[in-house]
Coordinates of N, CA, C and O in Angstrom, one line a residue:
X1117 N 16.4 16.4 12.1 CA 14.9 16.5 12.1 C 14.3 15.1 11.8 O 14.9 14.4 11.0
X1118 N 13.3 14.8 12.5 CA 12.6 13.6 12.3 C 11.3 13.9 11.6 O 10.5 14.7 12.1
X1119 N 11.0 13.3 10.5 CA 9.8 13.5 9.8 C 8.9 12.3 10.0 O 9.3 11.1 9.9
X1120 N 7.6 12.6 10.4 CA 6.6 11.6 10.6 C 5.5 11.8 9.5 O 5.0 12.9 9.4
X1121 N 5.2 10.7 8.8 CA 4.1 10.8 7.8 C 3.2 9.7 7.9 O 3.5 8.5 8.1
X1122 N 1.9 10.0 7.7 CA 0.8 9.0 7.8 C 0.1 8.9 6.4 O -0.8 8.1 6.3
X1123 N 0.6 9.6 5.4 CA 0.0 9.5 4.1 C -1.3 10.2 3.9 O -1.7 11.1 4.7
X1124 N -2.0 9.8 2.8 CA -3.2 10.5 2.4 C -4.4 9.7 2.5 O -5.5 10.1 2.0
X1125 N -4.4 8.6 3.2 CA -5.5 7.7 3.4 C -6.6 8.4 4.2 O -6.3 9.2 5.1
X1126 N -7.9 8.1 3.9 CA -9.0 8.8 4.5 C -9.2 8.4 6.0 O -9.9 9.1 6.8
X1127 N -8.7 7.3 6.4 CA -8.8 6.9 7.8 C -7.6 7.5 8.6 O -6.4 7.4 8.1
X1128 N -7.8 8.0 9.8 CA -6.7 8.6 10.6 C -5.8 7.5 11.1 O -6.0 6.3 11.1
X1129 N -4.7 8.0 11.6 CA -3.6 7.1 12.2 C -3.2 7.8 13.5 O -2.0 8.1 13.7
X1130 N -4.2 7.9 14.4 CA -3.9 8.6 15.7 C -2.9 7.8 16.5 O -2.1 8.5 17.3
X1131 N -2.8 6.5 16.4 CA -1.8 5.8 17.2 C -0.4 6.3 17.0 O 0.4 6.5 17.9
X1132 N 0.0 6.5 15.7 CA 1.3 6.9 15.4 C 1.5 8.4 15.7 O 2.5 8.8 16.3
X1133 N 0.5 9.2 15.3 CA 0.6 10.7 15.5 C 0.8 11.0 17.0 O 1.7 11.8 17.4
X1134 N -0.1 10.4 17.9 CA 0.0 10.7 19.3 C 1.3 10.2 19.9 O 1.9 10.9 20.7
X1135 N 1.7 9.0 19.5 CA 2.9 8.4 20.1 C 4.1 9.2 19.7 O 5.0 9.5 20.6
X1136 N 4.2 9.7 18.5 CA 5.4 10.5 18.1 C 5.3 11.9 18.7 O 6.3 12.5 18.9
X1137 N 4.1 12.4 19.0 CA 4.0 13.7 19.7 C 4.6 13.5 21.1 O 5.3 14.4 21.6
X1138 N 4.4 12.4 21.7 CA 4.9 12.1 23.0 C 6.5 12.0 23.0 O 7.2 12.5 23.8
X1139 N 6.9 11.4 21.9 CA 8.4 11.2 21.7 C 9.0 12.6 21.5 O 10.0 13.0 22.1
X1140 N 8.3 13.5 20.8 CA 8.8 14.9 20.5 C 9.0 15.6 21.8 O 9.9 16.5 21.9
X1141 N 8.1 15.4 22.8 CA 8.2 16.0 24.1 C 9.4 15.6 24.9 O 9.9 16.4 25.8
X1142 N 10.0 14.5 24.6 CA 11.1 13.9 25.4 C 12.4 14.1 24.7 O 13.4 13.8 25.4
X1143 N 12.5 14.4 23.5 CA 13.8 14.5 22.8 C 14.2 15.9 22.4 O 13.3 16.8 22.3
X1144 N 15.4 16.1 22.2 CA 15.9 17.4 21.8 C 16.2 17.4 20.3 O 17.4 17.6 19.9
X1145 N 15.2 17.2 19.5 CA 15.3 17.2 18.1 C 13.9 17.7 17.5 O 12.9 17.3 18.0
X1146 N 14.0 18.4 16.5 CA 12.8 18.9 15.8 C 12.0 17.6 15.2 O 12.6 16.8 14.5
X1147 N 10.7 17.6 15.5 CA 9.9 16.6 14.9 C 8.7 17.2 14.2 O 8.1 18.1 14.7
X1148 N 8.6 16.8 12.9 CA 7.5 17.4 12.1 C 6.6 16.2 11.7 O 7.0 15.2 11.2
X1149 N 5.3 16.4 12.0 CA 4.3 15.4 11.7 C 3.3 15.8 10.6 O 2.7 16.8 10.8
X1150 N 3.2 15.0 9.6 CA 2.2 15.1 8.6 C 1.1 14.2 9.1 O 1.2 13.0 9.1
X1151 N 0.0 14.8 9.7 CA -1.1 14.0 10.4 C -2.2 13.6 9.5 O -3.1 12.8 10.0
X1152 N -2.4 14.1 8.3 CA -3.4 13.7 7.4 C -4.8 13.7 8.0 O -5.2 14.7 8.7
X1153 N -5.5 12.6 8.0 CA -6.9 12.5 8.5 C -7.0 12.2 10.0 O -8.1 12.1 10.5
X1154 N -5.9 12.2 10.6 CA -5.9 11.9 12.1 C -6.6 13.0 12.8 O -6.4 14.2 12.5
X1155 N -7.3 12.6 13.9 CA -8.0 13.6 14.7 C -7.2 14.2 15.8 O -7.4 15.3 16.3
X1156 N -6.2 13.4 16.2 CA -5.3 13.9 17.2 C -4.4 15.1 16.7 O -3.8 15.0 15.6
X1157 N -4.4 16.2 17.5 CA -3.6 17.3 17.1 C -2.4 17.4 18.0 O -2.5 17.5 19.2
X1158 N -1.2 17.3 17.5 CA 0.1 17.3 18.3 C 0.2 18.6 19.1 O -0.2 19.7 18.7
X1159 N 0.8 18.4 20.3 CA 1.1 19.5 21.2 C 2.6 19.9 21.3 O 3.0 21.0 21.7
X1160 N 3.4 18.9 21.0 CA 4.9 19.0 21.2 C 5.7 19.1 19.8 O 6.8 19.5 19.8
X1161 N 5.1 18.6 18.8 CA 5.7 18.5 17.5 C 5.1 19.5 16.6 O 3.9 19.9 16.7
X1162 N 5.9 20.0 15.6 CA 5.3 20.8 14.5 C 4.5 19.8 13.7 O 4.7 18.6 13.6
X1163 N 3.4 20.4 13.1 CA 2.5 19.5 12.4 C 1.7 20.2 11.3 O 1.6 21.4 11.3
X1164 N 1.3 19.4 10.3 CA 0.4 19.9 9.3 C -0.4 18.8 8.8 O -0.1 17.6 9.0
X1165 N -1.5 19.1 8.2 CA -2.4 18.0 7.7 C -2.1 17.5 6.4 O -1.9 16.3 6.2
X1166 N -2.0 18.4 5.4 CA -1.7 18.0 4.0 C -0.7 18.9 3.4 O -0.5 20.0 3.8
X1167 N 0.0 18.4 2.4 CA 0.9 19.3 1.6 C 1.1 18.7 0.2 O 0.6 17.6 -0.1
X1168 N 1.9 19.3 -0.6 CA 2.2 18.8 -1.9 C 3.2 17.7 -1.9 O 4.0 17.6 -1.0
X1169 N 3.3 17.0 -3.0 CA 4.3 15.9 -3.1 C 5.7 16.5 -3.2 O 6.6 16.0 -2.6
X1170 N 5.8 17.7 -3.8 CA 7.1 18.4 -3.8 C 7.5 18.8 -2.4 O 8.7 18.6 -2.1
X1171 N 6.7 19.3 -1.6 CA 7.0 19.6 -0.2 C 7.4 18.3 0.6 O 8.3 18.4 1.4
X1172 N 6.7 17.2 0.4 CA 7.0 16.0 1.1 C 8.4 15.5 0.6 O 9.2 15.0 1.5
X1173 N 8.7 15.7 -0.6 CA 10.1 15.3 -1.1 C 11.1 16.1 -0.4 O 12.2 15.6 0.0
X1174 N 10.9 17.4 -0.3 CA 11.8 18.3 0.3 C 12.0 18.0 1.8 O 13.1 17.9 2.3
X1175 N 10.9 17.7 2.5 CA 11.0 17.4 3.9 C 11.7 16.1 4.1 O 12.5 15.9 5.1
X1176 N 11.5 15.1 3.2 CA 12.1 13.8 3.3 C 13.6 14.0 3.1 O 14.5 13.4 3.8
X1177 N 14.0 14.8 2.2 CA 15.4 15.1 1.9 C 16.1 15.7 3.1 O 17.2 15.4 3.5
X1178 N 15.4 16.6 3.8 CA 15.9 17.3 5.0 C 16.0 16.4 6.3 O 16.7 16.7 7.2
X1179 N 15.1 15.4 6.3 CA 15.0 14.6 7.5 C 16.3 13.7 7.8 O 16.9 13.3 6.9
X1180 N 16.5 13.5 9.0 CA 17.6 12.6 9.5 C 17.0 11.2 9.5 O 17.7 10.3 9.1
X1181 N 15.8 11.1 9.9 CA 15.0 9.8 10.0 C 13.6 10.1 9.5 O 13.0 11.1 9.9
X1182 N 13.0 9.1 8.9 CA 11.6 9.2 8.5 C 10.9 8.1 9.3 O 11.3 6.9 9.3
X1183 N 9.8 8.4 10.0 CA 8.9 7.5 10.7 C 7.6 7.6 9.9 O 7.0 8.7 9.8
X1184 N 7.1 6.5 9.4 CA 5.9 6.6 8.6 C 5.1 5.3 8.6 O 5.5 4.2 9.0
X1185 N 3.9 5.5 8.1 CA 3.0 4.3 7.9 C 3.7 3.5 6.8 O 4.7 3.9 6.2
X1186 N 3.3 2.2 6.7 CA 3.9 1.4 5.7 C 3.3 1.5 4.3 O 2.9 0.5 3.7
X1187 N 3.1 2.7 3.9 CA 2.5 3.0 2.6 C 3.6 2.9 1.5 O 4.7 3.4 1.7
X1188 N 3.2 2.5 0.3 CA 4.2 2.3 -0.7 C 4.8 3.6 -1.1 O 6.0 3.7 -1.4
X1189 N 4.0 4.7 -1.2 CA 4.6 6.0 -1.5 C 5.6 6.5 -0.6 O 6.7 7.0 -0.9
X1190 N 5.4 6.3 0.7 CA 6.3 6.7 1.8 C 7.6 5.9 1.7 O 8.7 6.4 1.7
X1191 N 7.4 4.6 1.5 CA 8.6 3.7 1.4 C 9.4 4.0 0.2 O 10.7 4.2 0.3
X1192 N 8.8 4.2 -0.9 CA 9.6 4.4 -2.2 C 10.3 5.8 -2.1 O 11.5 5.9 -2.4
X1193 N 9.6 6.8 -1.6 CA 10.3 8.1 -1.5 C 11.4 8.1 -0.5 O 12.5 8.6 -0.8
X1194 N 11.3 7.5 0.6 CA 12.3 7.4 1.6 C 13.5 6.6 1.1 O 14.7 7.0 1.3
X1195 N 13.3 5.5 0.4 CA 14.4 4.7 -0.2 C 15.1 5.5 -1.2 O 16.3 5.5 -1.3
X1196 N 14.4 6.2 -2.1 CA 15.0 7.0 -3.1 C 15.8 8.1 -2.6 O 16.9 8.5 -3.1
X1197 N 15.4 8.7 -1.4 CA 16.2 9.8 -0.8 C 17.3 9.2 0.1 O 18.1 10.0 0.7
X1198 N 17.4 7.9 0.3 CA 18.4 7.3 1.1 C 18.4 7.6 2.5 O 19.4 7.7 3.2
X1199 N 17.2 7.7 3.1 CA 17.0 8.0 4.5 C 16.6 6.8 5.3 O 15.9 5.9 4.9
X1200 N 17.1 6.7 6.6 CA 16.7 5.6 7.5 C 15.2 5.7 7.7 O 14.6 6.8 7.9
X1201 N 14.6 4.6 7.7 CA 13.1 4.5 7.8 C 12.6 3.6 8.9 O 13.1 2.5 9.0
X1202 N 11.7 4.1 9.7 CA 11.0 3.3 10.7 C 9.6 3.2 10.2 O 8.9 4.3 10.0
X1203 N 9.1 2.0 9.9 CA 7.7 1.9 9.5 C 6.8 1.3 10.6 O 7.2 0.4 11.3
X1204 N 5.6 1.9 10.7 CA 4.6 1.5 11.6 C 3.4 1.2 10.8 O 2.7 2.1 10.3
X1205 N 3.0 -0.1 10.5 CA 1.9 -0.4 9.6 C 0.6 0.0 10.2 O 0.3 -0.2 11.4
X1206 N -0.3 0.6 9.4 CA -1.7 0.8 9.8 C -2.3 -0.5 9.9 O -2.0 -1.4 9.0
X1207 N -3.2 -0.7 10.8 CA -3.8 -2.0 11.0 C -5.3 -2.0 10.9 O -6.0 -1.0 11.5
X1208 N -5.9 -3.0 10.3 CA -7.3 -3.1 10.2 C -8.0 -3.1 11.5 O -9.1 -2.5 11.7
X1209 N -7.5 -3.8 12.5 CA -8.1 -4.0 13.8 C -8.3 -2.7 14.5 O -9.2 -2.6 15.3
X1210 N -7.6 -1.7 14.2 CA -7.7 -0.3 14.8 C -8.5 0.6 13.9 O -8.5 1.8 14.2
X1211 N -9.0 0.1 12.8 CA -9.7 0.9 11.8 C -8.9 2.0 11.2 O -9.3 3.1 10.9
X1212 N -7.6 1.6 11.0 CA -6.6 2.6 10.4 C -6.5 2.3 8.9 O -6.0 3.2 8.1
X1213 N -7.0 1.2 8.4 CA -7.1 0.9 7.0 C -8.1 -0.2 6.8 O -8.6 -0.8 7.7
X1214 N -8.4 -0.5 5.5 CA -9.5 -1.4 5.2 C -9.0 -2.9 5.2 O -9.8 -3.8 5.3
X1215 N -7.7 -3.1 5.2 CA -7.1 -4.4 5.3 C -5.7 -4.3 5.9 O -5.3 -3.2 6.3
X1216 N -5.0 -5.4 5.9 CA -3.6 -5.4 6.5 C -2.5 -5.5 5.5 O -1.4 -6.0 5.8
X1217 N -2.7 -4.9 4.3 CA -1.6 -4.9 3.3 C -0.4 -4.2 3.8 O 0.7 -4.6 3.4
X1218 N -0.5 -3.2 4.7 CA 0.7 -2.5 5.2 C 1.5 -3.4 6.1 O 2.7 -3.2 6.1
X1219 N 0.9 -4.3 6.7 CA 1.6 -5.3 7.5 C 2.5 -6.1 6.6 O 3.6 -6.4 7.0
X1220 N 2.0 -6.5 5.5 CA 2.8 -7.3 4.5 C 4.0 -6.5 4.0 O 5.1 -7.0 4.0
X1221 N 3.7 -5.3 3.7 CA 4.8 -4.4 3.2 C 5.9 -4.2 4.3 O 7.1 -4.2 4.1
X1222 N 5.4 -4.0 5.5 CA 6.3 -3.7 6.7 C 7.2 -5.0 6.9 O 8.4 -4.9 7.1
X1223 N 6.6 -6.1 6.9 CA 7.4 -7.4 7.1 C 8.4 -7.6 6.0 O 9.5 -8.0 6.3
X1224 N 8.0 -7.3 4.8 CA 9.0 -7.4 3.7 C 10.1 -6.4 3.8 O 11.3 -6.8 3.6
X1225 N 9.9 -5.2 4.2 CA 10.9 -4.2 4.4 C 11.8 -4.6 5.5 O 13.1 -4.5 5.5
X1226 N 11.2 -5.1 6.6 CA 12.0 -5.5 7.8 C 12.9 -6.7 7.5 O 14.1 -6.7 7.9
X1227 N 12.4 -7.7 6.8 CA 13.1 -8.9 6.5 C 14.3 -8.6 5.6 O 15.3 -9.4 5.6
X1228 N 14.2 -7.6 4.7 CA 15.3 -7.2 3.8 C 16.2 -6.3 4.5 O 17.2 -5.9 3.8
X1229 N 16.0 -5.9 5.7 CA 16.9 -4.9 6.4 C 16.8 -3.5 5.8 O 17.7 -2.7 6.0
X1230 N 15.7 -3.2 5.2 CA 15.5 -1.8 4.5 C 14.8 -0.9 5.4 O 14.8 0.3 5.1
X1231 N 14.2 -1.4 6.5 CA 13.5 -0.5 7.5 C 13.5 -1.2 8.8 O 13.5 -2.4 8.9
X1232 N 13.4 -0.3 9.8 CA 13.1 -0.9 11.2 C 11.5 -0.9 11.2 O 10.9 0.0 10.8
X1233 N 11.0 -2.0 11.7 CA 9.5 -2.1 11.8 C 9.1 -2.1 13.3 O 9.7 -2.8 14.1
X1234 N 8.1 -1.2 13.5 CA 7.5 -1.1 14.9 C 6.1 -1.5 14.8 O 5.3 -0.9 14.0
X1235 N 5.7 -2.5 15.5 CA 4.3 -3.0 15.4 C 3.5 -2.4 16.6 O 2.3 -2.2 16.5
X1236 N 4.2 -2.1 17.7 CA 3.5 -1.6 18.9 C 3.9 -0.1 18.9 O 5.0 0.2 19.3
X1237 N 3.0 0.8 18.5 CA 3.4 2.2 18.4 C 3.3 3.0 19.7 O 2.8 4.1 19.7
X1238 N 3.9 2.5 20.7 CA 3.9 3.3 21.9 C 5.2 4.1 21.9 O 6.2 3.8 21.3
X1239 N 5.3 5.2 22.6 CA 6.4 6.1 22.6 C 7.7 5.5 23.0 O 8.8 5.8 22.4
X1240 N 7.7 4.5 23.9 CA 8.9 3.9 24.4 C 9.5 3.1 23.3 O 10.7 3.1 23.0
X1241 N 8.7 2.3 22.6 CA 9.2 1.5 21.5 C 9.7 2.3 20.3 O 10.7 2.1 19.7
X1242 N 8.9 3.4 20.0 CA 9.3 4.3 18.9 C 10.7 5.0 19.2 O 11.6 5.1 18.4
X1243 N 10.8 5.4 20.4 CA 12.0 6.1 20.8 C 13.2 5.2 20.8 O 14.3 5.5 20.3
X1244 N 13.0 3.9 21.2 CA 14.1 2.9 21.1 C 14.5 2.6 19.7 O 15.6 2.5 19.4
X1245 N 13.5 2.6 18.8 CA 13.8 2.4 17.3 C 14.6 3.6 16.8 O 15.5 3.4 16.0
X1246 N 14.2 4.8 17.2 CA 15.0 6.0 16.7 C 16.4 5.9 17.3 O 17.3 6.2 16.5
X1247 N 16.6 5.6 18.5 CA 17.9 5.5 19.1 C 18.7 4.4 18.4 O 19.9 4.6 18.2
X1248 N 18.1 3.3 18.2 CA 18.8 2.1 17.5 C 19.3 2.5 16.2 O 20.5 2.3 15.8
X1249 N 18.4 3.1 15.4 CA 18.9 3.6 14.0 C 20.0 4.6 14.1 O 20.9 4.6 13.4
X1250 N 19.8 5.5 15.1 CA 20.9 6.6 15.3 C 22.2 6.0 15.7 O 23.3 6.3 15.1
X1251 N 22.2 5.0 16.6 CA 23.4 4.4 17.1 C 24.1 3.6 16.0 O 25.3 3.6 15.8
X1252 N 23.3 2.9 15.2 CA 23.8 2.0 14.1 C 24.2 2.8 12.9 O 24.9 2.3 12.0
X1253 N 23.8 4.1 12.9 CA 24.0 5.0 11.7 C 23.6 4.2 10.5 O 24.2 4.2 9.4
X1254 N 22.4 3.6 10.6 CA 21.8 2.8 9.5 C 21.5 3.8 8.4 O 20.8 4.8 8.6
X1255 N 22.0 3.6 7.2 CA 21.8 4.4 6.1 C 21.2 3.6 5.0 O 21.8 2.6 4.5
X1256 N 20.0 3.9 4.6 CA 19.4 3.1 3.5 C 19.8 3.8 2.2 O 19.7 4.9 2.0
X1257 N 20.4 2.9 1.3 CA 20.9 3.4 0.1 C 19.8 3.6 -1.0 O 18.7 2.9 -0.9
X1258 N 20.1 4.3 -2.0 CA 19.1 4.5 -3.1 C 19.2 3.2 -3.9 O 20.2 2.8 -4.5
X1259 N 18.1 2.5 -3.9 CA 18.0 1.1 -4.5 C 17.0 1.1 -5.6 O 15.8 0.9 -5.3
X1260 N 17.5 1.2 -6.8 CA 16.6 1.2 -7.9 C 15.9 -0.2 -8.0 O 14.8 -0.3 -8.3
X1261 N 16.7 -1.3 -7.8 CA 16.2 -2.6 -7.9 C 15.2 -2.9 -6.9 O 14.2 -3.6 -7.1
X1262 N 15.4 -2.4 -5.6 CA 14.4 -2.6 -4.6 C 13.1 -1.9 -4.9 O 12.0 -2.4 -4.7
X1263 N 13.2 -0.6 -5.4 CA 12.0 0.1 -5.7 C 11.2 -0.6 -6.9 O 10.0 -0.7 -6.8
X1264 N 12.0 -1.1 -7.8 CA 11.3 -1.8 -8.9 C 10.6 -3.1 -8.4 O 9.5 -3.4 -8.8
X1265 N 11.3 -3.8 -7.5 CA 10.7 -5.0 -7.0 C 9.4 -4.6 -6.2 O 8.4 -5.4 -6.2
X1266 N 9.5 -3.6 -5.4 CA 8.3 -3.1 -4.6 C 7.2 -2.8 -5.5 O 6.0 -3.1 -5.3
X1267 N 7.5 -2.0 -6.6 CA 6.4 -1.7 -7.6 C 5.8 -2.9 -8.2 O 4.6 -3.0 -8.4
X1268 N 6.6 -3.9 -8.6 CA 6.1 -5.2 -9.1 C 5.2 -5.9 -8.2 O 4.1 -6.4 -8.5
X1269 N 5.6 -5.9 -6.9 CA 4.8 -6.6 -5.9 C 3.4 -5.8 -5.7 O 2.4 -6.4 -5.6
X1270 N 3.5 -4.5 -5.7 CA 2.2 -3.7 -5.6 C 1.3 -3.9 -6.7 O 0.1 -4.1 -6.6
X1271 N 1.9 -4.0 -7.9 CA 1.1 -4.2 -9.2 C 0.5 -5.6 -9.1 O -0.7 -5.8 -9.6
X1272 N 1.1 -6.6 -8.5 CA 0.6 -7.9 -8.5 C -0.6 -8.0 -7.5 O -1.5 -8.8 -7.7
X1273 N -0.7 -7.1 -6.5 CA -1.8 -7.1 -5.6 C -3.0 -6.4 -6.2 O -4.1 -6.5 -5.7
X1274 N -2.8 -5.6 -7.2 CA -3.9 -4.8 -7.7 C -4.8 -5.6 -8.6 O -4.6 -6.6 -9.2

């Protein structure tokens, strides 16, 4: 199962939700999308708007791959669960967030080899990232030191 999450931010992330819905139409794997404030309603993937943190933990545990916005909560949970992660940062230019801090997080995760980063959220690019992670059998390990470093960086920005 592929879990897609956009977090709990008040601005929608239609770019990711719609692109992953198109991917879901093309692959033979269950795709579940947490769409949050996004206005796009998926036609091919299972979806829900909001859920509890406990349910997100459970879905993350069950997922083969997590595709998500570059939010700190999503990154930390996915790392702690040891799941391969594809991050698609929300961008200010598309009014998906108030600034581009997710771009900074995504670049840091990509440069450390902890996540595949997709900047162009079209279905072809996302599907290629999913196939690449699957072929490489990339497994992100539970990294306490990385999570602590990420939390320190987030604290420094506050």
